[in-house]
Amino acid sequence: MNKHKRHEILSRLQAQNPKPETELHYNSPFELLIAVLLSAQATDVSVNKATAKLYPVANTPETLLELGVDGVKSYIKTIGLFNSKAENVIKTCRILVEQHQSQVPENREALEALPGVGRKTANVVLNTAFGWPTIAVDTHIFRLSNRSKFATGKNVDEVENKLLKNVPKEFKLDVHHWFILHGRYICTARKPRCGACLIEDLCEFKDKTSD
């Protein structure tokens, strides 16, 4: 995969979707942070269903703290790993109140210090809420990057580093969203829809399908 192919891939994805957005529903950096924290090993659809009921009741660190762990659980029990996620939500809210004036910090180290927030979640928040050119590598991005040979790596860190190195500056802000959406709906895990793919001729995947 050379730089000319990569540039053309990104140009086509940009032309198809000039202003991509996350499919998680949120109205503030805090709502986004909690939604991303809840989305680990869960679908965005399941998270949105839960937060649609939770956020009208509690959408700030203080109001979530008032709900408590059991209160949060009652809203997110349809999401996988809801017990540990509820604990992390409450712990995170407490830290935000006590250490960050109830605001989501625009700082990688501070974000990654929050319970349940790893590098991927921090990258999503920094990119989507604050406009940083970070690239969060989830399962969709990892699969698409390796399958297409756009950025190969044995783990998410290797893929992230290669993407940061090989994605031109003008595409860095949006590539995270383009790749997630493409991996979610076109370059799917079990059987990629190569016949419906706008970058099929540029992709270096050997076992392409006709669908």
JSON list of C-alpha atoms in Angstrom, two decimals:
[
{"chain": "A", "resi": 1, "resn": "MET", "atom": "CA", "xyz": [0.00, 0.00, 0.00]},
{"chain": "A", "resi": 2, "resn": "ASN", "atom": "CA", "xyz": [1.66, 3.22, -1.14]},
{"chain": "A", "resi": 3, "resn": "LYS", "atom": "CA", "xyz": [0.90, 6.81, -0.20]},
{"chain": "A", "resi": 4, "resn": "HIS", "atom": "CA", "xyz": [-0.92, 7.50, -3.47]},
{"chain": "A", "resi": 5, "resn": "LYS", "atom": "CA", "xyz": [-3.36, 4.64, -2.85]},
{"chain": "A", "resi": 6, "resn": "ARG", "atom": "CA", "xyz": [-3.89, 5.78, 0.73]},
{"chain": "A", "resi": 7, "resn": "HIS", "atom": "CA", "xyz": [-4.60, 9.33, -0.39]},
{"chain": "A", "resi": 8, "resn": "GLU", "atom": "CA", "xyz": [-7.13, 8.13, -2.98]},
{"chain": "A", "resi": 9, "resn": "ILE", "atom": "CA", "xyz": [-8.86, 5.88, -0.42]},
{"chain": "A", "resi": 10, "resn": "LEU", "atom": "CA", "xyz": [-9.23, 8.77, 2.00]},
{"chain": "A", "resi": 11, "resn": "SER", "atom": "CA", "xyz": [-10.31, 11.17, -0.75]},
{"chain": "A", "resi": 12, "resn": "ARG", "atom": "CA", "xyz": [-13.13, 8.84, -1.79]},
{"chain": "A", "resi": 13, "resn": "LEU", "atom": "CA", "xyz": [-14.30, 8.33, 1.80]},
{"chain": "A", "resi": 14, "resn": "GLN", "atom": "CA", "xyz": [-14.23, 12.10, 2.29]},
{"chain": "A", "resi": 15, "resn": "ALA", "atom": "CA", "xyz": [-16.22, 12.73, -0.88]},
{"chain": "A", "resi": 16, "resn": "GLN", "atom": "CA", "xyz": [-18.85, 10.22, 0.22]},
{"chain": "A", "resi": 17, "resn": "ASN", "atom": "CA", "xyz": [-19.09, 11.60, 3.76]},
{"chain": "A", "resi": 18, "resn": "PRO", "atom": "CA", "xyz": [-17.50, 15.08, 4.10]},
{"chain": "A", "resi": 19, "resn": "LYS", "atom": "CA", "xyz": [-18.44, 15.59, 7.75]},
{"chain": "A", "resi": 20, "resn": "PRO", "atom": "CA", "xyz": [-18.63, 12.20, 9.47]},
{"chain": "A", "resi": 21, "resn": "GLU", "atom": "CA", "xyz": [-19.89, 11.96, 13.03]},
{"chain": "A", "resi": 22, "resn": "THR", "atom": "CA", "xyz": [-20.02, 9.34, 15.74]},
{"chain": "A", "resi": 23, "resn": "GLU", "atom": "CA", "xyz": [-23.23, 7.32, 15.93]},
{"chain": "A", "resi": 24, "resn": "LEU", "atom": "CA", "xyz": [-23.27, 7.76, 19.70]},
{"chain": "A", "resi": 25, "resn": "HIS", "atom": "CA", "xyz": [-25.81, 10.38, 20.79]},
{"chain": "A", "resi": 26, "resn": "TYR", "atom": "CA", "xyz": [-24.49, 13.19, 22.98]},
{"chain": "A", "resi": 27, "resn": "ASN", "atom": "CA", "xyz": [-24.91, 16.90, 23.64]},
{"chain": "A", "resi": 28, "resn": "SER", "atom": "CA", "xyz": [-21.81, 17.67, 25.71]},
{"chain": "A", "resi": 29, "resn": "PRO", "atom": "CA", "xyz": [-18.26, 16.38, 26.20]},
{"chain": "A", "resi": 30, "resn": "PHE", "atom": "CA", "xyz": [-19.44, 14.74, 29.43]},
{"chain": "A", "resi": 31, "resn": "GLU", "atom": "CA", "xyz": [-22.31, 12.91, 27.73]},
{"chain": "A", "resi": 32, "resn": "LEU", "atom": "CA", "xyz": [-19.88, 11.73, 25.05]},
{"chain": "A", "resi": 33, "resn": "LEU", "atom": "CA", "xyz": [-17.38, 10.52, 27.67]},
{"chain": "A", "resi": 34, "resn": "ILE", "atom": "CA", "xyz": [-20.01, 8.45, 29.47]},
{"chain": "A", "resi": 35, "resn": "ALA", "atom": "CA", "xyz": [-21.41, 7.08, 26.20]},
{"chain": "A", "resi": 36, "resn": "VAL", "atom": "CA", "xyz": [-17.97, 5.97, 25.02]},
{"chain": "A", "resi": 37, "resn": "LEU", "atom": "CA", "xyz": [-17.23, 4.45, 28.42]},
{"chain": "A", "resi": 38, "resn": "LEU", "atom": "CA", "xyz": [-20.48, 2.47, 28.17]},
{"chain": "A", "resi": 39, "resn": "SER", "atom": "CA", "xyz": [-19.80, 1.39, 24.57]},
{"chain": "A", "resi": 40, "resn": "ALA", "atom": "CA", "xyz": [-16.93, -0.99, 25.35]},
{"chain": "A", "resi": 41, "resn": "GLN", "atom": "CA", "xyz": [-17.95, -4.44, 24.05]},
{"chain": "A", "resi": 42, "resn": "ALA", "atom": "CA", "xyz": [-21.43, -3.06, 23.30]},
{"chain": "A", "resi": 43, "resn": "THR", "atom": "CA", "xyz": [-23.13, -1.60, 20.24]},
{"chain": "A", "resi": 44, "resn": "ASP", "atom": "CA", "xyz": [-23.72, 2.11, 19.80]},
{"chain": "A", "resi": 45, "resn": "VAL", "atom": "CA", "xyz": [-27.41, 1.31, 19.32]},
{"chain": "A", "resi": 46, "resn": "SER", "atom": "CA", "xyz": [-27.65, -0.34, 22.76]},
{"chain": "A", "resi": 47, "resn": "VAL", "atom": "CA", "xyz": [-25.80, 2.56, 24.37]},
{"chain": "A", "resi": 48, "resn": "ASN", "atom": "CA", "xyz": [-28.05, 5.15, 22.70]},
{"chain": "A", "resi": 49, "resn": "LYS", "atom": "CA", "xyz": [-31.17, 3.35, 23.94]},
{"chain": "A", "resi": 50, "resn": "ALA", "atom": "CA", "xyz": [-29.85, 3.44, 27.49]},
{"chain": "A", "resi": 51, "resn": "THR", "atom": "CA", "xyz": [-28.62, 7.04, 27.46]},
{"chain": "A", "resi": 52, "resn": "ALA", "atom": "CA", "xyz": [-31.90, 8.21, 25.89]},
{"chain": "A", "resi": 53, "resn": "LYS", "atom": "CA", "xyz": [-33.51, 7.29, 29.22]},
{"chain": "A", "resi": 54, "resn": "LEU", "atom": "CA", "xyz": [-30.57, 8.15, 31.47]},
{"chain": "A", "resi": 55, "resn": "TYR", "atom": "CA", "xyz": [-29.55, 11.60, 30.23]},
{"chain": "A", "resi": 56, "resn": "PRO", "atom": "CA", "xyz": [-32.92, 13.34, 30.69]},
{"chain": "A", "resi": 57, "resn": "VAL", "atom": "CA", "xyz": [-32.65, 12.30, 34.36]},
{"chain": "A", "resi": 58, "resn": "ALA", "atom": "CA", "xyz": [-28.91, 12.72, 34.91]},
{"chain": "A", "resi": 59, "resn": "ASN", "atom": "CA", "xyz": [-26.36, 14.11, 32.45]},
{"chain": "A", "resi": 60, "resn": "THR", "atom": "CA", "xyz": [-23.79, 15.81, 34.69]},
{"chain": "A", "resi": 61, "resn": "PRO", "atom": "CA", "xyz": [-21.26, 14.39, 37.15]},
{"chain": "A", "resi": 62, "resn": "GLU", "atom": "CA", "xyz": [-23.29, 15.72, 40.09]},
{"chain": "A", "resi": 63, "resn": "THR", "atom": "CA", "xyz": [-26.64, 14.30, 38.99]},
{"chain": "A", "resi": 64, "resn": "LEU", "atom": "CA", "xyz": [-25.13, 10.91, 38.17]},
{"chain": "A", "resi": 65, "resn": "LEU", "atom": "CA", "xyz": [-23.48, 10.83, 41.59]},
{"chain": "A", "resi": 66, "resn": "GLU", "atom": "CA", "xyz": [-26.88, 11.46, 43.12]},
{"chain": "A", "resi": 67, "resn": "LEU", "atom": "CA", "xyz": [-28.22, 8.40, 41.30]},
{"chain": "A", "resi": 68, "resn": "GLY", "atom": "CA", "xyz": [-25.47, 6.23, 42.76]},
{"chain": "A", "resi": 69, "resn": "VAL", "atom": "CA", "xyz": [-24.21, 2.92, 41.41]},
{"chain": "A", "resi": 70, "resn": "ASP", "atom": "CA", "xyz": [-27.56, 1.11, 41.74]},
{"chain": "A", "resi": 71, "resn": "GLY", "atom": "CA", "xyz": [-29.39, 4.01, 40.12]},
{"chain": "A", "resi": 72, "resn": "VAL", "atom": "CA", "xyz": [-27.04, 4.02, 37.15]},
{"chain": "A", "resi": 73, "resn": "LYS", "atom": "CA", "xyz": [-27.35, 0.24, 36.85]},
{"chain": "A", "resi": 74, "resn": "SER", "atom": "CA", "xyz": [-31.11, 0.51, 36.52]},
{"chain": "A", "resi": 75, "resn": "TYR", "atom": "CA", "xyz": [-30.65, 2.57, 33.34]},
{"chain": "A", "resi": 76, "resn": "ILE", "atom": "CA", "xyz": [-27.78, 0.63, 31.74]},
{"chain": "A", "resi": 77, "resn": "LYS", "atom": "CA", "xyz": [-28.66, -2.97, 32.66]},
{"chain": "A", "resi": 78, "resn": "THR", "atom": "CA", "xyz": [-29.36, -3.79, 29.00]},
{"chain": "A", "resi": 79, "resn": "ILE", "atom": "CA", "xyz": [-25.70, -3.06, 28.14]},
{"chain": "A", "resi": 80, "resn": "GLY", "atom": "CA", "xyz": [-22.98, -5.69, 28.49]},
{"chain": "A", "resi": 81, "resn": "LEU", "atom": "CA", "xyz": [-20.75, -5.48, 31.59]},
{"chain": "A", "resi": 82, "resn": "PHE", "atom": "CA", "xyz": [-23.21, -3.04, 33.15]},
{"chain": "A", "resi": 83, "resn": "ASN", "atom": "CA", "xyz": [-22.14, -3.80, 36.73]},
{"chain": "A", "resi": 84, "resn": "SER", "atom": "CA", "xyz": [-18.52, -2.78, 36.28]},
{"chain": "A", "resi": 85, "resn": "LYS", "atom": "CA", "xyz": [-19.48, 0.07, 33.96]},
{"chain": "A", "resi": 86, "resn": "ALA", "atom": "CA", "xyz": [-21.83, 1.56, 36.56]},
{"chain": "A", "resi": 87, "resn": "GLU", "atom": "CA", "xyz": [-19.02, 1.44, 39.13]},
{"chain": "A", "resi": 88, "resn": "ASN", "atom": "CA", "xyz": [-16.66, 3.16, 36.71]},
{"chain": "A", "resi": 89, "resn": "VAL", "atom": "CA", "xyz": [-19.22, 5.83, 35.82]},
{"chain": "A", "resi": 90, "resn": "ILE", "atom": "CA", "xyz": [-19.67, 6.79, 39.47]},
{"chain": "A", "resi": 91, "resn": "LYS", "atom": "CA", "xyz": [-15.91, 6.73, 40.18]},
{"chain": "A", "resi": 92, "resn": "THR", "atom": "CA", "xyz": [-15.29, 8.85, 37.09]},
{"chain": "A", "resi": 93, "resn": "CYS", "atom": "CA", "xyz": [-17.95, 11.37, 38.09]},
{"chain": "A", "resi": 94, "resn": "ARG", "atom": "CA", "xyz": [-16.44, 11.68, 41.56]},
{"chain": "A", "resi": 95, "resn": "ILE", "atom": "CA", "xyz": [-12.99, 12.40, 40.12]},
{"chain": "A", "resi": 96, "resn": "LEU", "atom": "CA", "xyz": [-14.42, 14.97, 37.68]},
{"chain": "A", "resi": 97, "resn": "VAL", "atom": "CA", "xyz": [-16.17, 16.80, 40.52]},
{"chain": "A", "resi": 98, "resn": "GLU", "atom": "CA", "xyz": [-13.23, 16.66, 42.95]},
{"chain": "A", "resi": 99, "resn": "GLN", "atom": "CA", "xyz": [-10.34, 17.24, 40.56]},
{"chain": "A", "resi": 100, "resn": "HIS", "atom": "CA", "xyz": [-11.65, 18.89, 37.37]},
{"chain": "A", "resi": 101, "resn": "GLN", "atom": "CA", "xyz": [-14.43, 21.29, 38.42]},
{"chain": "A", "resi": 102, "resn": "SER", "atom": "CA", "xyz": [-16.97, 18.82, 36.95]},
{"chain": "A", "resi": 103, "resn": "GLN", "atom": "CA", "xyz": [-15.52, 19.33, 33.47]},
{"chain": "A", "resi": 104, "resn": "VAL", "atom": "CA", "xyz": [-14.12, 16.74, 31.09]},
{"chain": "A", "resi": 105, "resn": "PRO", "atom": "CA", "xyz": [-10.38, 17.49, 30.90]},
{"chain": "A", "resi": 106, "resn": "GLU", "atom": "CA", "xyz": [-8.92, 18.19, 27.47]},
{"chain": "A", "resi": 107, "resn": "ASN", "atom": "CA", "xyz": [-5.83, 16.25, 28.45]},
{"chain": "A", "resi": 108, "resn": "ARG", "atom": "CA", "xyz": [-4.83, 12.70, 27.55]},
{"chain": "A", "resi": 109, "resn": "GLU", "atom": "CA", "xyz": [-3.20, 11.79, 30.86]},
{"chain": "A", "resi": 110, "resn": "ALA", "atom": "CA", "xyz": [-6.12, 13.13, 32.89]},
{"chain": "A", "resi": 111, "resn": "LEU", "atom": "CA", "xyz": [-8.63, 11.27, 30.71]},
{"chain": "A", "resi": 112, "resn": "GLU", "atom": "CA", "xyz": [-6.74, 7.98, 30.87]},
{"chain": "A", "resi": 113, "resn": "ALA", "atom": "CA", "xyz": [-6.58, 8.29, 34.66]},
{"chain": "A", "resi": 114, "resn": "LEU", "atom": "CA", "xyz": [-10.38, 8.04, 34.82]},
{"chain": "A", "resi": 115, "resn": "PRO", "atom": "CA", "xyz": [-11.78, 4.59, 35.73]},
{"chain": "A", "resi": 116, "resn": "GLY", "atom": "CA", "xyz": [-12.84, 2.64, 32.66]},
{"chain": "A", "resi": 117, "resn": "VAL", "atom": "CA", "xyz": [-11.18, 5.09, 30.30]},
{"chain": "A", "resi": 118, "resn": "GLY", "atom": "CA", "xyz": [-8.30, 3.68, 28.26]},
{"chain": "A", "resi": 119, "resn": "ARG", "atom": "CA", "xyz": [-6.35, 5.06, 25.33]},
{"chain": "A", "resi": 120, "resn": "LYS", "atom": "CA", "xyz": [-9.13, 4.31, 22.82]},
{"chain": "A", "resi": 121, "resn": "THR", "atom": "CA", "xyz": [-11.79, 6.13, 24.85]},
{"chain": "A", "resi": 122, "resn": "ALA", "atom": "CA", "xyz": [-9.46, 9.07, 25.45]},
{"chain": "A", "resi": 123, "resn": "ASN", "atom": "CA", "xyz": [-8.76, 9.27, 21.72]},
{"chain": "A", "resi": 124, "resn": "VAL", "atom": "CA", "xyz": [-12.47, 9.31, 20.89]},
{"chain": "A", "resi": 125, "resn": "VAL", "atom": "CA", "xyz": [-13.18, 12.11, 23.39]},
{"chain": "A", "resi": 126, "resn": "LEU", "atom": "CA", "xyz": [-10.18, 14.19, 22.31]},
{"chain": "A", "resi": 127, "resn": "ASN", "atom": "CA", "xyz": [-11.09, 13.76, 18.64]},
{"chain": "A", "resi": 128, "resn": "THR", "atom": "CA", "xyz": [-14.87, 14.10, 18.74]},
{"chain": "A", "resi": 129, "resn": "ALA", "atom": "CA", "xyz": [-15.39, 16.54, 21.61]},
{"chain": "A", "resi": 130, "resn": "PHE", "atom": "CA", "xyz": [-12.26, 18.66, 21.26]},
{"chain": "A", "resi": 131, "resn": "GLY", "atom": "CA", "xyz": [-11.22, 18.31, 17.63]},
{"chain": "A", "resi": 132, "resn": "TRP", "atom": "CA", "xyz": [-7.84, 16.68, 18.16]},
{"chain": "A", "resi": 133, "resn": "PRO", "atom": "CA", "xyz": [-6.40, 14.71, 15.17]},
{"chain": "A", "resi": 134, "resn": "THR", "atom": "CA", "xyz": [-6.29, 11.50, 17.20]},
{"chain": "A", "resi": 135, "resn": "ILE", "atom": "CA", "xyz": [-7.18, 8.07, 15.80]},
{"chain": "A", "resi": 136, "resn": "ALA", "atom": "CA", "xyz": [-8.97, 5.64, 18.12]},
{"chain": "A", "resi": 137, "resn": "VAL", "atom": "CA", "xyz": [-8.48, 2.07, 16.93]},
{"chain": "A", "resi": 138, "resn": "ASP", "atom": "CA", "xyz": [-11.46, -0.16, 17.68]},
{"chain": "A", "resi": 139, "resn": "THR", "atom": "CA", "xyz": [-12.21, -3.62, 16.26]},
{"chain": "A", "resi": 140, "resn": "HIS", "atom": "CA", "xyz": [-13.62, -2.16, 13.02]},
{"chain": "A", "resi": 141, "resn": "ILE", "atom": "CA", "xyz": [-10.60, 0.07, 12.37]},
{"chain": "A", "resi": 142, "resn": "PHE", "atom": "CA", "xyz": [-8.17, -2.70, 13.32]},
{"chain": "A", "resi": 143, "resn": "ARG", "atom": "CA", "xyz": [-9.86, -5.12, 10.90]},
{"chain": "A", "resi": 144, "resn": "LEU", "atom": "CA", "xyz": [-10.18, -2.65, 8.03]},
{"chain": "A", "resi": 145, "resn": "SER", "atom": "CA", "xyz": [-6.61, -1.36, 8.38]},
{"chain": "A", "resi": 146, "resn": "ASN", "atom": "CA", "xyz": [-5.13, -4.86, 8.32]},
{"chain": "A", "resi": 147, "resn": "ARG", "atom": "CA", "xyz": [-7.47, -6.37, 5.74]},
{"chain": "A", "resi": 148, "resn": "SER", "atom": "CA", "xyz": [-6.98, -3.59, 3.20]},
{"chain": "A", "resi": 149, "resn": "LYS", "atom": "CA", "xyz": [-3.24, -3.34, 4.06]},
{"chain": "A", "resi": 150, "resn": "PHE", "atom": "CA", "xyz": [-3.75, 0.40, 4.68]},
{"chain": "A", "resi": 151, "resn": "ALA", "atom": "CA", "xyz": [-1.97, 0.08, 8.03]},
{"chain": "A", "resi": 152, "resn": "THR", "atom": "CA", "xyz": [-1.00, -3.38, 9.23]},
{"chain": "A", "resi": 153, "resn": "GLY", "atom": "CA", "xyz": [-0.18, -4.28, 12.81]},
{"chain": "A", "resi": 154, "resn": "LYS", "atom": "CA", "xyz": [-0.40, -7.14, 15.29]},
{"chain": "A", "resi": 155, "resn": "ASN", "atom": "CA", "xyz": [-2.18, -5.00, 17.90]},
{"chain": "A", "resi": 156, "resn": "VAL", "atom": "CA", "xyz": [-4.14, -1.76, 18.16]},
{"chain": "A", "resi": 157, "resn": "ASP", "atom": "CA", "xyz": [-1.10, 0.28, 19.20]},
{"chain": "A", "resi": 158, "resn": "GLU", "atom": "CA", "xyz": [0.85, -0.77, 16.09]},
{"chain": "A", "resi": 159, "resn": "VAL", "atom": "CA", "xyz": [-2.10, 0.05, 13.85]},
{"chain": "A", "resi": 160, "resn": "GLU", "atom": "CA", "xyz": [-2.66, 3.41, 15.55]},
{"chain": "A", "resi": 161, "resn": "ASN", "atom": "CA", "xyz": [1.01, 4.37, 15.14]},
{"chain": "A", "resi": 162, "resn": "LYS", "atom": "CA", "xyz": [0.98, 3.41, 11.45]},
{"chain": "A", "resi": 163, "resn": "LEU", "atom": "CA", "xyz": [-2.22, 5.34, 10.83]},
{"chain": "A", "resi": 164, "resn": "LEU", "atom": "CA", "xyz": [-0.82, 8.43, 12.54]},
{"chain": "A", "resi": 165, "resn": "LYS", "atom": "CA", "xyz": [2.29, 8.10, 10.37]},
{"chain": "A", "resi": 166, "resn": "ASN", "atom": "CA", "xyz": [0.56, 7.40, 7.04]},
{"chain": "A", "resi": 167, "resn": "VAL", "atom": "CA", "xyz": [-2.66, 9.45, 7.15]},
{"chain": "A", "resi": 168, "resn": "PRO", "atom": "CA", "xyz": [-2.07, 12.93, 5.69]},
{"chain": "A", "resi": 169, "resn": "LYS", "atom": "CA", "xyz": [-2.81, 15.86, 7.99]},
{"chain": "A", "resi": 170, "resn": "GLU", "atom": "CA", "xyz": [-5.93, 16.97, 6.11]},
{"chain": "A", "resi": 171, "resn": "PHE", "atom": "CA", "xyz": [-7.64, 13.62, 6.77]},
{"chain": "A", "resi": 172, "resn": "LYS", "atom": "CA", "xyz": [-6.53, 12.94, 10.36]},
{"chain": "A", "resi": 173, "resn": "LEU", "atom": "CA", "xyz": [-9.51, 14.52, 12.10]},
{"chain": "A", "resi": 174, "resn": "ASP", "atom": "CA", "xyz": [-12.10, 12.39, 10.26]},
{"chain": "A", "resi": 175, "resn": "VAL", "atom": "CA", "xyz": [-10.36, 9.11, 9.38]},
{"chain": "A", "resi": 176, "resn": "HIS", "atom": "CA", "xyz": [-11.45, 7.55, 12.70]},
{"chain": "A", "resi": 177, "resn": "HIS", "atom": "CA", "xyz": [-15.12, 8.01, 11.78]},
{"chain": "A", "resi": 178, "resn": "TRP", "atom": "CA", "xyz": [-14.74, 7.00, 8.12]},
{"chain": "A", "resi": 179, "resn": "PHE", "atom": "CA", "xyz": [-13.02, 3.75, 9.02]},
{"chain": "A", "resi": 180, "resn": "ILE", "atom": "CA", "xyz": [-15.47, 2.85, 11.80]},
{"chain": "A", "resi": 181, "resn": "LEU", "atom": "CA", "xyz": [-18.47, 3.39, 9.54]},
{"chain": "A", "resi": 182, "resn": "HIS", "atom": "CA", "xyz": [-16.85, 1.56, 6.62]},
{"chain": "A", "resi": 183, "resn": "GLY", "atom": "CA", "xyz": [-15.91, -1.36, 8.86]},
{"chain": "A", "resi": 184, "resn": "ARG", "atom": "CA", "xyz": [-19.33, -1.44, 10.49]},
{"chain": "A", "resi": 185, "resn": "TYR", "atom": "CA", "xyz": [-21.42, -1.44, 7.31]},
{"chain": "A", "resi": 186, "resn": "ILE", "atom": "CA", "xyz": [-19.22, -2.47, 4.34]},
{"chain": "A", "resi": 187, "resn": "CYS", "atom": "CA", "xyz": [-15.99, -4.18, 5.43]},
{"chain": "A", "resi": 188, "resn": "THR", "atom": "CA", "xyz": [-17.83, -6.38, 7.91]},
{"chain": "A", "resi": 189, "resn": "ALA", "atom": "CA", "xyz": [-16.13, -9.06, 9.98]},
{"chain": "A", "resi": 190, "resn": "ARG", "atom": "CA", "xyz": [-17.48, -12.33, 8.61]},
{"chain": "A", "resi": 191, "resn": "LYS", "atom": "CA", "xyz": [-18.10, -11.44, 4.99]},
{"chain": "A", "resi": 192, "resn": "PRO", "atom": "CA", "xyz": [-17.02, -8.06, 3.64]},
{"chain": "A", "resi": 193, "resn": "ARG", "atom": "CA", "xyz": [-19.36, -6.48, 1.09]},
{"chain": "A", "resi": 194, "resn": "CYS", "atom": "CA", "xyz": [-16.63, -5.92, -1.50]},
{"chain": "A", "resi": 195, "resn": "GLY", "atom": "CA", "xyz": [-19.13, -5.47, -4.34]},
{"chain": "A", "resi": 196, "resn": "ALA", "atom": "CA", "xyz": [-20.61, -2.47, -2.53]},
{"chain": "A", "resi": 197, "resn": "CYS", "atom": "CA", "xyz": [-17.25, -0.97, -1.56]},
{"chain": "A", "resi": 198, "resn": "LEU", "atom": "CA", "xyz": [-16.15, 2.32, -3.11]},
{"chain": "A", "resi": 199, "resn": "ILE", "atom": "CA", "xyz": [-12.48, 1.55, -2.47]},
{"chain": "A", "resi": 200, "resn": "GLU", "atom": "CA", "xyz": [-12.50, -2.11, -3.66]},
{"chain": "A", "resi": 201, "resn": "ASP", "atom": "CA", "xyz": [-10.07, -1.41, -6.52]},
{"chain": "A", "resi": 202, "resn": "LEU", "atom": "CA", "xyz": [-7.59, 0.16, -4.11]},
{"chain": "A", "resi": 203, "resn": "CYS", "atom": "CA", "xyz": [-7.93, -2.39, -1.31]},
{"chain": "A", "resi": 204, "resn": "GLU", "atom": "CA", "xyz": [-5.24, -5.11, -1.18]},
{"chain": "A", "resi": 205, "resn": "PHE", "atom": "CA", "xyz": [-7.41, -7.79, 0.45]},
{"chain": "A", "resi": 206, "resn": "LYS", "atom": "CA", "xyz": [-6.89, -11.02, -1.52]},
{"chain": "A", "resi": 207, "resn": "ASP", "atom": "CA", "xyz": [-10.15, -12.88, -0.84]},
{"chain": "A", "resi": 208, "resn": "LYS", "atom": "CA", "xyz": [-12.65, -10.34, -2.09]},
{"chain": "A", "resi": 209, "resn": "THR", "atom": "CA", "xyz": [-16.33, -11.21, -2.33]},
{"chain": "A", "resi": 210, "resn": "SER", "atom": "CA", "xyz": [-18.78, -10.33, -5.09]},
{"chain": "A", "resi": 211, "resn": "ASP", "atom": "CA", "xyz": [-21.45, -8.99, -2.70]}
]
